[in-house]
Amino acid sequence: MVDISSPPTAAGAGFADSQARAEWRTVLRRFLRHRAAVAGFAMFVLLLLFAFVGPFVWTASLDAGGTAKVAPSPGHPFGTDRIGHDMLASVISGTRLSLQIALVVALVATVLGVVLGAVSGYLRGWVDGVISRVIDLMLCIPALVVTAVLARHSFTLAPSAQNASNWLTVALILALFTSWFPIARTMRGMVLSLREKEFVEAARALGASTSRIVFRHILPNTVDVIIVNATVTVAQAVLLESALSFIGLGVHRPDASLGLLINENKNELATLPWLFWFPFVFIVLISLSVNFMGDGLRDAFDPRQKRVRA
């Protein structure tokens, strides 16, 4: 009789690794055939370079003191604002901060949503009931209202938050109170289906613990859903943070996100339009690039996809 609890042979392990590599090559091939997704990926890489390498290339100071209200020119490609800030340096700094917030939100929300959704779907019972009701409740409340109230309340109670870590406060509020609920709901549905599969039943019969079954057997089979949801969360976080900063309840000085730059220069649209349009265009570029990538990843991971859309 074969001992099914024994570890796989080298040949079996090699076959599994080869099959996994073949699947990932198929996913990569589908993604590369999706022209919009490839364009979005290239655009996102350029935005990352602009935000994080740009300060080493464009060394203009963010301090005021230069010539004010200069139109875009070779010396100031994005012009200067009404007090002499170089607008290119400001947009580089704002893009970096907006991306930092979006990536932190995506990381925290994805981890929290995946873990709670998986636990809810696998354990079911009262645990599932509690988590599901919290998700249902929070999804009924407009995300912008929740984050605006929490951000204003936190800054009122803790004025010290108005410092260099202000952006991190905004990111954590977005992640903990708005962004993980859709991820958790999606993961719950996936796990409810996977928990009835034969490989999970076999692991349970061999005495595997709940944590091992969830994290070693179920979650690896949801990598596609996790990746797609993470990319969508990045785009949503950029837009939500921009909206908060635009109404004065998000990032505050000395930090400066793209949304804050738009807020500070919204009254200059008629006389100094470049102060408004440059930050606005970069918000659109970030959102479009991430959404294109998410669209391409969804199509690439979908085994039912017969034709990759252009």
XYZ file of C-alpha atoms in Angstrom:
310
model
C 0.000 0.000 0.000
C 1.308 3.488 -0.908
C 1.821 5.883 1.974
C 0.082 9.037 0.772
C 1.492 10.989 3.709
C 5.064 10.547 2.484
C 6.733 13.470 0.705
C 6.623 13.527 -3.104
C 9.458 11.920 -4.993
C 12.014 14.037 -6.796
C 10.403 13.127 -10.108
C 6.947 14.124 -8.857
C 8.232 17.382 -7.421
C 10.049 18.148 -10.661
C 6.900 17.516 -12.687
C 4.904 19.853 -10.417
C 7.545 22.578 -10.717
C 7.650 22.173 -14.487
C 3.861 22.397 -14.696
C 3.835 25.530 -12.530
C 6.486 27.177 -14.714
C 4.514 26.304 -17.834
C 1.379 27.901 -16.350
C 3.230 31.089 -15.473
C 4.741 31.229 -18.972
C 1.222 30.969 -20.387
C 0.070 33.804 -18.138
C 3.034 35.950 -19.175
C 2.410 35.233 -22.864
C -1.254 36.228 -22.552
C -0.302 39.395 -20.704
C 2.286 40.389 -23.309
C -0.298 39.912 -26.066
C -2.592 42.397 -24.331
C -1.328 45.632 -25.891
C -3.157 47.984 -23.528
C -1.819 46.107 -20.489
C 1.755 46.235 -21.789
C 1.364 49.957 -22.483
C -0.031 50.426 -18.969
C 2.871 48.500 -17.453
C 5.425 50.571 -19.395
C 3.657 53.774 -18.353
C 3.606 52.709 -14.695
C 7.339 51.901 -14.760
C 8.026 55.340 -16.248
C 5.922 56.947 -13.516
C 7.887 55.077 -10.846
C 11.151 56.255 -12.392
C 9.785 59.799 -12.637
C 8.768 59.778 -8.965
C 11.709 58.009 -7.346
C 14.614 58.707 -9.724
C 13.403 62.122 -10.860
C 14.684 64.011 -7.768
C 18.233 62.893 -8.593
C 17.904 64.152 -12.164
C 15.887 67.324 -11.631
C 17.489 68.944 -8.606
C 15.471 72.163 -8.483
C 14.600 73.057 -4.904
C 11.059 72.776 -3.598
C 11.604 75.916 -1.513
C 9.977 79.138 -2.599
C 12.105 82.045 -3.687
C 12.335 81.685 -7.449
C 10.554 83.781 -10.024
C 6.813 83.426 -9.499
C 4.211 82.626 -12.150
C 6.662 81.583 -14.855
C 5.003 79.772 -17.764
C 6.433 76.390 -18.861
C 9.863 76.986 -20.388
C 13.205 75.180 -20.812
C 14.324 76.409 -17.404
C 11.046 75.392 -15.766
C 9.359 72.708 -17.937
C 6.211 72.766 -15.793
C 6.460 76.467 -14.927
C 6.448 77.927 -11.407
C 3.589 78.674 -9.041
C 2.458 81.954 -7.558
C 5.196 81.975 -4.874
C 8.057 80.677 -7.006
C 7.997 76.897 -6.469
C 9.323 74.950 -9.449
C 6.270 73.007 -10.577
C 8.201 70.054 -12.024
C 9.874 69.460 -8.661
C 6.481 69.755 -6.956
C 4.856 67.264 -9.349
C 7.739 64.811 -8.889
C 7.339 65.046 -5.107
C 3.540 64.800 -5.349
C 3.677 61.784 -7.660
C 6.086 60.023 -5.315
C 3.859 60.668 -2.302
C 0.675 59.606 -4.123
C 2.348 56.379 -5.250
C 3.680 55.720 -1.751
C 0.193 56.104 -0.316
C -1.357 53.915 -3.022
C 1.217 51.133 -2.588
C 0.894 51.135 1.219
C -2.897 51.036 0.918
C -2.709 48.155 -1.571
C -0.289 46.176 0.616
C -2.172 46.601 3.902
C -5.642 46.192 2.371
C -4.626 43.119 0.360
C -3.057 41.341 3.336
C -5.988 42.158 5.608
C -8.638 41.339 3.018
C -7.003 38.070 1.951
C -6.495 36.794 5.497
C -9.946 37.753 6.807
C -11.704 36.614 3.637
C -9.910 33.263 3.704
C -10.614 32.696 7.391
C -14.254 33.670 6.924
C -14.762 31.382 3.950
C -12.951 28.400 5.421
C -14.232 28.441 9.010
C -17.775 29.615 8.209
C -20.142 29.563 11.205
C -20.158 32.519 13.575
C -16.741 33.728 12.393
C -18.055 34.034 8.854
C -21.204 35.720 10.150
C -19.319 38.415 12.076
C -16.828 39.206 9.306
C -19.509 39.192 6.602
C -21.772 41.553 8.535
C -18.905 43.993 9.101
C -18.117 43.910 5.383
C -21.782 44.416 4.428
C -22.078 47.345 6.829
C -18.955 49.122 5.602
C -19.798 48.590 1.940
C -23.090 50.428 2.513
C -21.283 53.583 3.655
C -19.660 55.836 1.009
C -15.901 55.372 1.257
C -15.138 59.066 0.801
C -17.422 60.024 3.694
C -15.834 57.459 6.039
C -12.279 58.459 5.257
C -13.034 62.187 5.398
C -14.585 61.902 8.865
C -11.818 59.659 10.185
C -9.039 61.799 8.723
C -10.468 65.005 10.170
C -11.094 63.350 13.533
C -7.582 61.895 13.746
C -5.924 65.211 12.881
C -8.108 67.051 15.408
C -7.191 64.644 18.199
C -3.534 64.416 17.197
C -2.187 67.679 15.787
C 1.259 66.064 15.746
C 0.010 64.020 12.790
C 0.543 67.151 10.709
C 4.185 66.289 10.111
C 6.284 64.228 7.738
C 4.324 61.059 8.603
C 1.001 62.653 7.684
C 0.860 60.694 4.428
C 1.217 57.420 6.333
C -1.763 58.331 8.538
C -3.870 58.935 5.431
C -2.684 55.660 3.869
C -3.551 53.597 6.958
C -7.002 55.200 7.235
C -7.708 54.373 3.592
C -6.445 50.814 3.980
C -8.132 49.944 7.277
C -11.500 51.617 6.782
C -12.277 51.447 3.066
C -10.095 49.279 0.854
C -9.982 45.754 2.269
C -13.726 45.015 2.265
C -14.154 44.214 -1.457
C -11.009 42.056 -1.355
C -12.272 40.111 1.655
C -15.662 39.512 0.046
C -14.043 38.225 -3.163
C -11.652 35.973 -1.240
C -14.471 34.582 0.878
C -16.319 33.451 -2.242
C -13.194 31.857 -3.676
C -12.376 29.993 -0.467
C -15.949 28.754 -0.042
C -15.527 27.013 -3.392
C -11.984 25.763 -2.863
C -12.619 24.306 0.603
C -14.756 21.593 -0.968
C -12.084 20.499 -3.460
C -10.444 17.082 -3.258
C -6.961 18.374 -2.412
C -8.337 20.226 0.619
C -10.246 17.137 1.746
C -7.043 15.094 1.393
C -5.038 17.589 3.447
C -7.747 17.622 6.109
C -7.813 13.796 6.194
C -4.034 13.728 6.722
C -4.432 15.917 9.803
C -3.190 19.231 8.432
C -3.981 22.207 10.654
C -6.410 24.914 9.602
C -3.625 27.459 9.109
C -1.641 25.045 6.930
C -4.656 24.219 4.788
C -5.532 27.890 4.304
C -2.042 29.274 3.720
C -0.332 26.320 2.008
C -3.147 24.781 -0.023
C -5.956 27.296 -0.582
C -4.312 30.717 -0.905
C -1.742 29.611 -3.536
C -4.729 28.763 -5.741
C -6.052 32.321 -5.460
C -2.878 34.161 -6.493
C -4.541 35.423 -9.672
C -7.435 36.985 -7.771
C -5.064 38.500 -5.201
C -2.843 40.116 -7.857
C -5.746 41.567 -9.827
C -7.416 42.968 -6.706
C -4.149 44.506 -5.534
C -3.698 46.388 -8.816
C -7.277 47.658 -8.714
C -6.738 48.830 -5.115
C -3.724 50.905 -6.182
C -5.824 52.826 -8.718
C -8.686 53.305 -6.279
C -6.332 54.526 -3.544
C -4.793 57.162 -5.831
C -8.229 58.541 -6.714
C -9.553 58.411 -3.148
C -6.475 60.078 -1.676
C -6.616 62.765 -4.370
C -10.261 63.439 -3.568
C -9.515 63.713 0.156
C -6.579 66.053 -0.378
C -8.609 68.132 -2.826
C -11.216 68.877 -0.149
C -8.517 69.538 2.454
C -8.966 66.355 4.524
C -6.086 64.291 3.172
C -2.390 65.068 2.980
C -1.228 68.366 4.513
C 1.948 70.366 4.297
C 4.879 69.761 4.580
C 3.776 66.722 2.544
C 2.350 67.415 -0.905
C 0.434 64.849 -2.930
C -0.982 65.397 -6.401
C -4.433 65.971 -4.914
C -3.072 68.645 -2.584
C -1.324 70.398 -5.491
C -4.632 70.528 -7.359
C -6.385 71.852 -4.257
C -3.813 74.594 -3.759
C -3.972 75.696 -7.392
C -7.641 75.208 -8.288
C -8.287 78.945 -8.189
C -5.471 79.546 -10.695
C -7.086 77.493 -13.480
C -8.059 80.533 -15.526
C -4.841 82.544 -15.108
C -2.138 79.876 -14.475
C -3.644 76.705 -15.944
C -0.410 74.678 -15.853
C -0.537 74.650 -12.041
C -3.781 72.661 -12.208
C -3.373 70.547 -15.307
C 0.047 68.988 -14.690
C -0.919 67.312 -11.348
C -4.299 66.375 -12.823
C -2.701 64.662 -15.849
C -0.398 62.619 -13.611
C -3.333 61.400 -11.502
C -5.047 60.280 -14.714
C -1.878 58.569 -15.957
C -1.420 56.611 -12.730
C -5.044 55.481 -12.700
C -5.085 54.532 -16.378
C -1.803 52.610 -16.242
C -2.818 50.573 -13.194
C -6.299 49.867 -14.568
C -4.835 48.714 -17.892
C -2.466 46.387 -16.019
C -5.290 45.004 -13.919
C -7.399 44.411 -17.012
C -4.545 42.568 -18.702
C -3.749 40.482 -15.628
C -7.377 39.440 -15.276
C -7.474 38.285 -18.877
C -4.094 36.554 -18.592
C -5.031 34.600 -15.480
C -8.498 33.628 -16.751
C -8.229 30.069 -18.149
C -11.492 30.590 -20.038
C -9.965 33.447 -22.005
C -9.862 32.322 -25.635
C -8.921 35.613 -27.192
C -6.822 38.344 -25.611
C -8.314 41.739 -26.140
C -6.174 44.449 -27.640
